[in-house]
Short mmCIF file of N, CA, C and O in Angstrom, two decimals:
data_model
loop_
_atom_site.label_atom_id
_atom_site.label_comp_id
_atom_site.label_asym_id
_atom_site.label_seq_id
_atom_site.Cartn_x
_atom_site.Cartn_y
_atom_site.Cartn_z
N MET Z 1 -98.15 120.80 6.24
CA MET Z 1 -98.87 121.68 7.13
C MET Z 1 -98.46 123.12 6.84
O MET Z 1 -97.28 123.42 6.74
N GLY Z 2 -99.45 123.96 6.78
CA GLY Z 2 -99.17 125.38 6.63
C GLY Z 2 -99.06 126.02 8.00
O GLY Z 2 -99.83 125.70 8.90
N VAL Z 3 -98.10 126.90 8.14
CA VAL Z 3 -97.88 127.58 9.42
C VAL Z 3 -97.79 129.08 9.16
O VAL Z 3 -97.13 129.51 8.21
N PHE Z 4 -98.47 129.86 9.99
CA PHE Z 4 -98.35 131.31 9.90
C PHE Z 4 -98.30 131.91 11.29
O PHE Z 4 -98.86 131.38 12.25
N HIS Z 5 -97.60 133.02 11.42
CA HIS Z 5 -97.52 133.79 12.65
C HIS Z 5 -98.26 135.10 12.40
O HIS Z 5 -98.19 135.66 11.31
N TYR Z 6 -98.94 135.59 13.45
CA TYR Z 6 -99.62 136.88 13.29
C TYR Z 6 -99.48 137.72 14.56
O TYR Z 6 -99.31 137.21 15.65
N ALA Z 7 -99.52 139.03 14.35
CA ALA Z 7 -99.33 140.01 15.41
C ALA Z 7 -100.68 140.37 16.04
O ALA Z 7 -101.74 139.93 15.59
N SER Z 8 -100.63 141.21 17.06
CA SER Z 8 -101.85 141.60 17.79
C SER Z 8 -102.85 142.36 16.92
O SER Z 8 -104.03 142.39 17.23
N ASP Z 9 -102.41 142.93 15.81
CA ASP Z 9 -103.33 143.59 14.89
C ASP Z 9 -103.86 142.63 13.82
O ASP Z 9 -104.47 143.05 12.85
N LEU Z 10 -103.63 141.33 14.03
CA LEU Z 10 -104.02 140.25 13.12
C LEU Z 10 -103.35 140.34 11.75
O LEU Z 10 -103.87 139.85 10.76
N ARG Z 11 -102.18 140.92 11.72
CA ARG Z 11 -101.39 141.00 10.49
C ARG Z 11 -100.45 139.80 10.45
O ARG Z 11 -99.77 139.50 11.42
N ILE Z 12 -100.44 139.08 9.32
CA ILE Z 12 -99.53 137.95 9.17
C ILE Z 12 -98.10 138.48 9.12
O ILE Z 12 -97.78 139.33 8.29
N THR Z 13 -97.27 138.01 10.04
CA THR Z 13 -95.88 138.47 10.10
C THR Z 13 -94.93 137.50 9.41
O THR Z 13 -93.84 137.90 9.01
N ASP Z 14 -95.33 136.24 9.27
CA ASP Z 14 -94.51 135.26 8.58
C ASP Z 14 -95.36 134.03 8.29
O ASP Z 14 -96.36 133.79 8.97
N CYS Z 15 -94.95 133.26 7.29
CA CYS Z 15 -95.63 132.01 6.99
C CYS Z 15 -94.68 131.13 6.19
O CYS Z 15 -93.72 131.62 5.61
N ASN Z 16 -94.98 129.85 6.16
CA ASN Z 16 -94.15 128.96 5.36
C ASN Z 16 -94.76 128.80 3.96
O ASN Z 16 -95.89 129.23 3.70
N GLU Z 17 -93.99 128.19 3.08
CA GLU Z 17 -94.44 128.01 1.70
C GLU Z 17 -95.65 127.10 1.63
O GLU Z 17 -96.50 127.26 0.76
N SER Z 18 -95.76 126.15 2.54
CA SER Z 18 -96.91 125.23 2.54
C SER Z 18 -98.21 125.99 2.76
O SER Z 18 -99.23 125.68 2.15
N PHE Z 19 -98.19 127.00 3.64
CA PHE Z 19 -99.38 127.82 3.87
C PHE Z 19 -99.77 128.53 2.58
O PHE Z 19 -100.95 128.54 2.20
N ALA Z 20 -98.80 129.09 1.89
CA ALA Z 20 -99.07 129.77 0.62
C ALA Z 20 -99.62 128.80 -0.42
O ALA Z 20 -100.55 129.13 -1.15
N GLU Z 21 -99.07 127.60 -0.47
CA GLU Z 21 -99.55 126.59 -1.43
C GLU Z 21 -100.98 126.18 -1.12
O GLU Z 21 -101.80 126.04 -2.03
N ILE Z 22 -101.31 125.98 0.15
CA ILE Z 22 -102.67 125.60 0.53
C ILE Z 22 -103.66 126.66 0.08
O ILE Z 22 -104.72 126.36 -0.45
N LEU Z 23 -103.32 127.93 0.29
CA LEU Z 23 -104.22 129.02 -0.05
C LEU Z 23 -104.11 129.46 -1.50
O LEU Z 23 -104.85 130.34 -1.95
N GLN Z 24 -103.18 128.86 -2.23
CA GLN Z 24 -102.98 129.15 -3.66
C GLN Z 24 -102.71 130.63 -3.91
O GLN Z 24 -103.32 131.27 -4.76
N ILE Z 25 -101.79 131.16 -3.10
CA ILE Z 25 -101.41 132.56 -3.23
C ILE Z 25 -99.91 132.68 -2.92
O ILE Z 25 -99.37 131.87 -2.18
N GLU Z 26 -99.27 133.65 -3.49
CA GLU Z 26 -97.83 133.84 -3.27
C GLU Z 26 -97.55 134.22 -1.81
O GLU Z 26 -98.30 134.99 -1.21
N ARG Z 27 -96.48 133.65 -1.28
CA ARG Z 27 -96.09 133.94 0.10
C ARG Z 27 -95.92 135.44 0.32
O ARG Z 27 -96.33 135.99 1.35
N ALA Z 28 -95.33 136.13 -0.64
CA ALA Z 28 -95.10 137.58 -0.52
C ALA Z 28 -96.41 138.34 -0.37
O ALA Z 28 -96.44 139.41 0.26
N GLN Z 29 -97.49 137.83 -0.91
CA GLN Z 29 -98.79 138.49 -0.78
C GLN Z 29 -99.42 138.21 0.59
O GLN Z 29 -100.27 138.98 1.04
N LEU Z 30 -99.03 137.12 1.23
CA LEU Z 30 -99.59 136.77 2.53
C LEU Z 30 -98.94 137.53 3.67
O LEU Z 30 -99.63 137.96 4.59
N VAL Z 31 -97.62 137.69 3.61
CA VAL Z 31 -96.92 138.40 4.68
C VAL Z 31 -97.38 139.86 4.64
O VAL Z 31 -97.29 140.53 3.62
N GLY Z 32 -97.93 140.31 5.74
CA GLY Z 32 -98.48 141.66 5.83
C GLY Z 32 -99.99 141.71 5.68
O GLY Z 32 -100.61 142.73 5.99
N LEU Z 33 -100.59 140.62 5.23
CA LEU Z 33 -102.04 140.57 5.07
C LEU Z 33 -102.73 140.69 6.42
O LEU Z 33 -102.34 140.03 7.38
N LYS Z 34 -103.75 141.53 6.50
CA LYS Z 34 -104.50 141.69 7.74
C LYS Z 34 -105.65 140.70 7.77
O LYS Z 34 -106.55 140.75 6.94
N LEU Z 35 -105.58 139.78 8.72
CA LEU Z 35 -106.60 138.75 8.84
C LEU Z 35 -107.94 139.30 9.29
O LEU Z 35 -108.95 138.61 9.23
N LYS Z 36 -107.97 140.58 9.74
CA LYS Z 36 -109.24 141.22 10.10
C LYS Z 36 -110.17 141.29 8.90
O LYS Z 36 -111.38 141.39 9.05
N LYS Z 37 -109.60 141.25 7.70
CA LYS Z 37 -110.39 141.36 6.48
C LYS Z 37 -111.12 140.07 6.13
O LYS Z 37 -111.97 140.05 5.26
N ILE Z 38 -110.76 138.98 6.80
CA ILE Z 38 -111.41 137.70 6.54
C ILE Z 38 -112.78 137.71 7.18
O ILE Z 38 -112.94 138.03 8.36
N ARG Z 39 -113.78 137.38 6.39
CA ARG Z 39 -115.16 137.38 6.89
C ARG Z 39 -115.45 136.09 7.63
O ARG Z 39 -114.89 135.04 7.34
N GLY Z 40 -116.33 136.18 8.58
CA GLY Z 40 -116.78 135.01 9.31
C GLY Z 40 -116.48 135.12 10.80
O GLY Z 40 -115.33 135.28 11.18
N ARG Z 41 -117.52 135.06 11.60
CA ARG Z 41 -117.34 135.20 13.06
C ARG Z 41 -116.55 134.06 13.66
O ARG Z 41 -115.76 134.25 14.57
N LYS Z 42 -116.76 132.84 13.17
CA LYS Z 42 -116.08 131.68 13.75
C LYS Z 42 -114.57 131.77 13.56
O LYS Z 42 -113.81 131.54 14.50
N ILE Z 43 -114.14 132.11 12.38
CA ILE Z 43 -112.69 132.19 12.13
C ILE Z 43 -112.09 133.38 12.87
O ILE Z 43 -110.99 133.27 13.43
N GLN Z 44 -112.79 134.49 12.95
CA GLN Z 44 -112.30 135.65 13.69
C GLN Z 44 -112.15 135.33 15.17
O GLN Z 44 -111.17 135.71 15.80
N LYS Z 45 -113.13 134.62 15.74
CA LYS Z 45 -113.07 134.26 17.15
C LYS Z 45 -111.83 133.41 17.44
O LYS Z 45 -111.12 133.65 18.42
N VAL Z 46 -111.56 132.44 16.59
CA VAL Z 46 -110.40 131.56 16.79
C VAL Z 46 -109.11 132.38 16.73
O VAL Z 46 -108.19 132.16 17.52
N LEU Z 47 -109.03 133.33 15.82
CA LEU Z 47 -107.83 134.16 15.70
C LEU Z 47 -107.66 135.05 16.93
O LEU Z 47 -106.54 135.23 17.42
N TYR Z 48 -108.75 135.61 17.43
CA TYR Z 48 -108.68 136.50 18.59
C TYR Z 48 -108.53 135.76 19.92
O TYR Z 48 -108.02 136.32 20.88
N ASP Z 49 -108.97 134.51 19.99
CA ASP Z 49 -108.89 133.75 21.24
C ASP Z 49 -107.48 133.69 21.82
O ASP Z 49 -107.30 133.63 23.03
N VAL Z 50 -106.47 133.71 20.96
CA VAL Z 50 -105.09 133.61 21.46
C VAL Z 50 -104.75 134.77 22.40
O VAL Z 50 -103.93 134.61 23.30
N PHE Z 51 -105.41 135.90 22.24
CA PHE Z 51 -105.10 137.07 23.08
C PHE Z 51 -105.74 136.96 24.46
O PHE Z 51 -105.48 137.77 25.34
N ASP Z 52 -106.57 135.91 24.63
CA ASP Z 52 -107.10 135.56 25.95
C ASP Z 52 -106.40 134.29 26.45
O ASP Z 52 -106.94 133.57 27.30
N CYS Z 53 -105.22 134.01 25.89
CA CYS Z 53 -104.40 132.85 26.27
C CYS Z 53 -105.10 131.53 26.00
O CYS Z 53 -104.92 130.55 26.72
N LYS Z 54 -105.92 131.49 24.96
CA LYS Z 54 -106.66 130.28 24.61
C LYS Z 54 -106.17 129.73 23.28
O LYS Z 54 -105.85 130.49 22.37
N GLU Z 55 -106.14 128.41 23.19
CA GLU Z 55 -105.91 127.77 21.91
C GLU Z 55 -107.26 127.69 21.21
O GLU Z 55 -108.30 127.68 21.85
N GLY Z 56 -107.23 127.64 19.88
CA GLY Z 56 -108.48 127.60 19.14
C GLY Z 56 -108.45 126.59 18.02
O GLY Z 56 -107.39 126.11 17.61
N TYR Z 57 -109.64 126.26 17.53
CA TYR Z 57 -109.78 125.34 16.42
C TYR Z 57 -110.89 125.84 15.51
O TYR Z 57 -111.97 126.25 15.98
N TYR Z 58 -110.64 125.77 14.21
CA TYR Z 58 -111.63 126.16 13.21
C TYR Z 58 -111.56 125.15 12.08
O TYR Z 58 -110.47 124.72 11.67
N GLU Z 59 -112.72 124.77 11.57
CA GLU Z 59 -112.78 123.92 10.38
C GLU Z 59 -113.81 124.52 9.45
O GLU Z 59 -114.95 124.77 9.85
N GLY Z 60 -113.40 124.79 8.24
CA GLY Z 60 -114.30 125.39 7.26
C GLY Z 60 -113.51 126.10 6.18
O GLY Z 60 -112.32 125.87 6.00
N VAL Z 61 -114.20 126.98 5.48
CA VAL Z 61 -113.59 127.74 4.39
C VAL Z 61 -112.67 128.81 4.96
O VAL Z 61 -113.00 129.47 5.94
N PHE Z 62 -111.49 128.96 4.35
CA PHE Z 62 -110.58 130.05 4.69
C PHE Z 62 -110.76 131.11 3.61
O PHE Z 62 -110.11 131.04 2.55
N PRO Z 63 -111.65 132.07 3.82
CA PRO Z 63 -112.02 133.03 2.77
C PRO Z 63 -111.07 134.23 2.68
O PRO Z 63 -111.22 135.21 3.41
N LEU Z 64 -110.10 134.15 1.81
CA LEU Z 64 -109.20 135.29 1.63
C LEU Z 64 -109.94 136.43 0.94
O LEU Z 64 -110.67 136.21 -0.01
N PRO Z 65 -109.74 137.65 1.43
CA PRO Z 65 -110.47 138.79 0.86
C PRO Z 65 -110.09 139.10 -0.58
O PRO Z 65 -110.87 139.64 -1.33
N SER Z 66 -108.91 138.72 -1.00
CA SER Z 66 -108.44 139.06 -2.35
C SER Z 66 -108.57 137.90 -3.33
O SER Z 66 -108.02 137.96 -4.42
N SER Z 67 -109.32 136.85 -2.96
CA SER Z 67 -109.40 135.68 -3.81
C SER Z 67 -110.81 135.10 -3.78
O SER Z 67 -111.48 135.14 -2.76
N SER Z 68 -111.23 134.54 -4.90
CA SER Z 68 -112.53 133.87 -4.95
C SER Z 68 -112.39 132.38 -4.68
O SER Z 68 -113.39 131.67 -4.63
N VAL Z 69 -111.17 131.89 -4.50
CA VAL Z 69 -110.92 130.48 -4.23
C VAL Z 69 -111.44 130.15 -2.83
O VAL Z 69 -111.19 130.89 -1.88
N LYS Z 70 -112.17 129.05 -2.71
CA LYS Z 70 -112.69 128.62 -1.41
C LYS Z 70 -111.98 127.34 -1.01
O LYS Z 70 -112.23 126.28 -1.57
N ILE Z 71 -111.09 127.46 -0.06
CA ILE Z 71 -110.28 126.34 0.41
C ILE Z 71 -110.83 125.88 1.76
O ILE Z 71 -110.96 126.68 2.69
N MET Z 72 -111.13 124.59 1.87
CA MET Z 72 -111.58 124.01 3.14
C MET Z 72 -110.34 123.63 3.94
O MET Z 72 -109.47 122.92 3.44
N VAL Z 73 -110.28 124.10 5.18
CA VAL Z 73 -109.12 123.85 6.03
C VAL Z 73 -109.54 123.46 7.43
O VAL Z 73 -110.66 123.71 7.85
N SER Z 74 -108.60 122.85 8.13
CA SER Z 74 -108.70 122.77 9.59
C SER Z 74 -107.55 123.62 10.10
O SER Z 74 -106.45 123.60 9.53
N MET Z 75 -107.82 124.42 11.13
CA MET Z 75 -106.82 125.35 11.63
C MET Z 75 -106.79 125.31 13.15
O MET Z 75 -107.83 125.39 13.80
N HIS Z 76 -105.60 125.17 13.69
CA HIS Z 76 -105.38 125.27 15.13
C HIS Z 76 -104.60 126.55 15.38
O HIS Z 76 -103.67 126.88 14.63
N THR Z 77 -104.98 127.28 16.42
CA THR Z 77 -104.25 128.50 16.79
C THR Z 77 -103.79 128.41 18.23
O THR Z 77 -104.41 127.72 19.05
N ALA Z 78 -102.70 129.10 18.52
CA ALA Z 78 -102.15 129.14 19.87
C ALA Z 78 -101.46 130.48 20.07
O ALA Z 78 -100.95 131.08 19.12
N PRO Z 79 -101.43 130.96 21.32
CA PRO Z 79 -100.76 132.23 21.60
C PRO Z 79 -99.24 132.10 21.54
O PRO Z 79 -98.68 131.03 21.78
N ILE Z 80 -98.59 133.22 21.22
CA ILE Z 80 -97.13 133.34 21.30
C ILE Z 80 -96.85 134.32 22.43
O ILE Z 80 -97.42 135.42 22.47
N PHE Z 81 -95.97 133.92 23.35
CA PHE Z 81 -95.66 134.72 24.53
C PHE Z 81 -94.27 135.32 24.43
O PHE Z 81 -93.37 134.72 23.85
N ASP Z 82 -94.09 136.51 25.04
CA ASP Z 82 -92.75 137.07 25.19
C ASP Z 82 -92.13 136.49 26.45
O ASP Z 82 -92.74 135.67 27.15
N ARG Z 83 -90.94 136.93 26.79
CA ARG Z 83 -90.22 136.39 27.96
C ARG Z 83 -90.91 136.69 29.29
O ARG Z 83 -90.69 136.01 30.28
N LYS Z 84 -91.75 137.72 29.29
CA LYS Z 84 -92.46 138.10 30.52
C LYS Z 84 -93.82 137.41 30.64
O LYS Z 84 -94.55 137.64 31.59
N GLY Z 85 -94.15 136.59 29.66
CA GLY Z 85 -95.43 135.88 29.69
C GLY Z 85 -96.59 136.62 29.07
O GLY Z 85 -97.73 136.18 29.20
N ASN Z 86 -96.32 137.73 28.40
CA ASN Z 86 -97.37 138.48 27.73
C ASN Z 86 -97.61 137.91 26.33
O ASN Z 86 -96.67 137.56 25.63
N VAL Z 87 -98.88 137.86 25.93
CA VAL Z 87 -99.20 137.39 24.58
C VAL Z 87 -98.84 138.49 23.59
O VAL Z 87 -99.28 139.63 23.72
N VAL Z 88 -98.01 138.14 22.61
CA VAL Z 88 -97.58 139.12 21.61
C VAL Z 88 -98.08 138.80 20.21
O VAL Z 88 -97.89 139.57 19.28
N GLY Z 89 -98.74 137.68 20.07
CA GLY Z 89 -99.24 137.29 18.77
C GLY Z 89 -99.77 135.87 18.81
O GLY Z 89 -99.97 135.30 19.90
N GLY Z 90 -99.97 135.31 17.64
CA GLY Z 90 -100.49 133.96 17.55
C GLY Z 90 -99.81 133.18 16.46
O GLY Z 90 -99.14 133.74 15.59
N ILE Z 91 -99.99 131.88 16.52
CA ILE Z 91 -99.51 130.99 15.48
C ILE Z 91 -100.68 130.16 15.02
O ILE Z 91 -101.52 129.76 15.82
N GLY Z 92 -100.77 129.97 13.72
CA GLY Z 92 -101.81 129.13 13.16
C GLY Z 92 -101.19 127.98 12.39
O GLY Z 92 -100.19 128.17 11.70
N ILE Z 93 -101.76 126.81 12.56
CA ILE Z 93 -101.32 125.63 11.82
C ILE Z 93 -102.53 125.18 11.00
O ILE Z 93 -103.61 124.92 11.55
N VAL Z 94 -102.33 125.12 9.69
CA VAL Z 94 -103.44 124.90 8.76
C VAL Z 94 -103.19 123.65 7.92
O VAL Z 94 -102.09 123.43 7.44
N GLN Z 95 -104.27 122.88 7.75
CA GLN Z 95 -104.22 121.70 6.89
C GLN Z 95 -105.35 121.77 5.89
O GLN Z 95 -106.48 122.09 6.25
N ASP Z 96 -105.05 121.51 4.64
CA ASP Z 96 -106.06 121.47 3.59
C ASP Z 96 -106.88 120.19 3.78
O ASP Z 96 -106.34 119.11 3.85
N ILE Z 97 -108.21 120.35 3.89
CA ILE Z 97 -109.06 119.17 4.02
C ILE Z 97 -109.99 119.04 2.83
O ILE Z 97 -110.82 118.22 2.75
#
């Protein structure tokens, strides 16, 4: 399973090696990547839903802006909260399908 964390600006703050392997890109290139650049309303909605305290699900192509590779994934997202209960980011769990 690929796992990534992202901040409120949709910038990937961390990810595991499995996420990089699924997307066929170096981990160093993923950390700092702005997910706002990913095209597609459905995937954007799932990423933004965490800021409304919602979990999300997406199944389809994960279109990286810097790659022509089309990887089919299933992705679950959930909010990350600080100690005061404020949403500070999101976590995504991705599986290559």
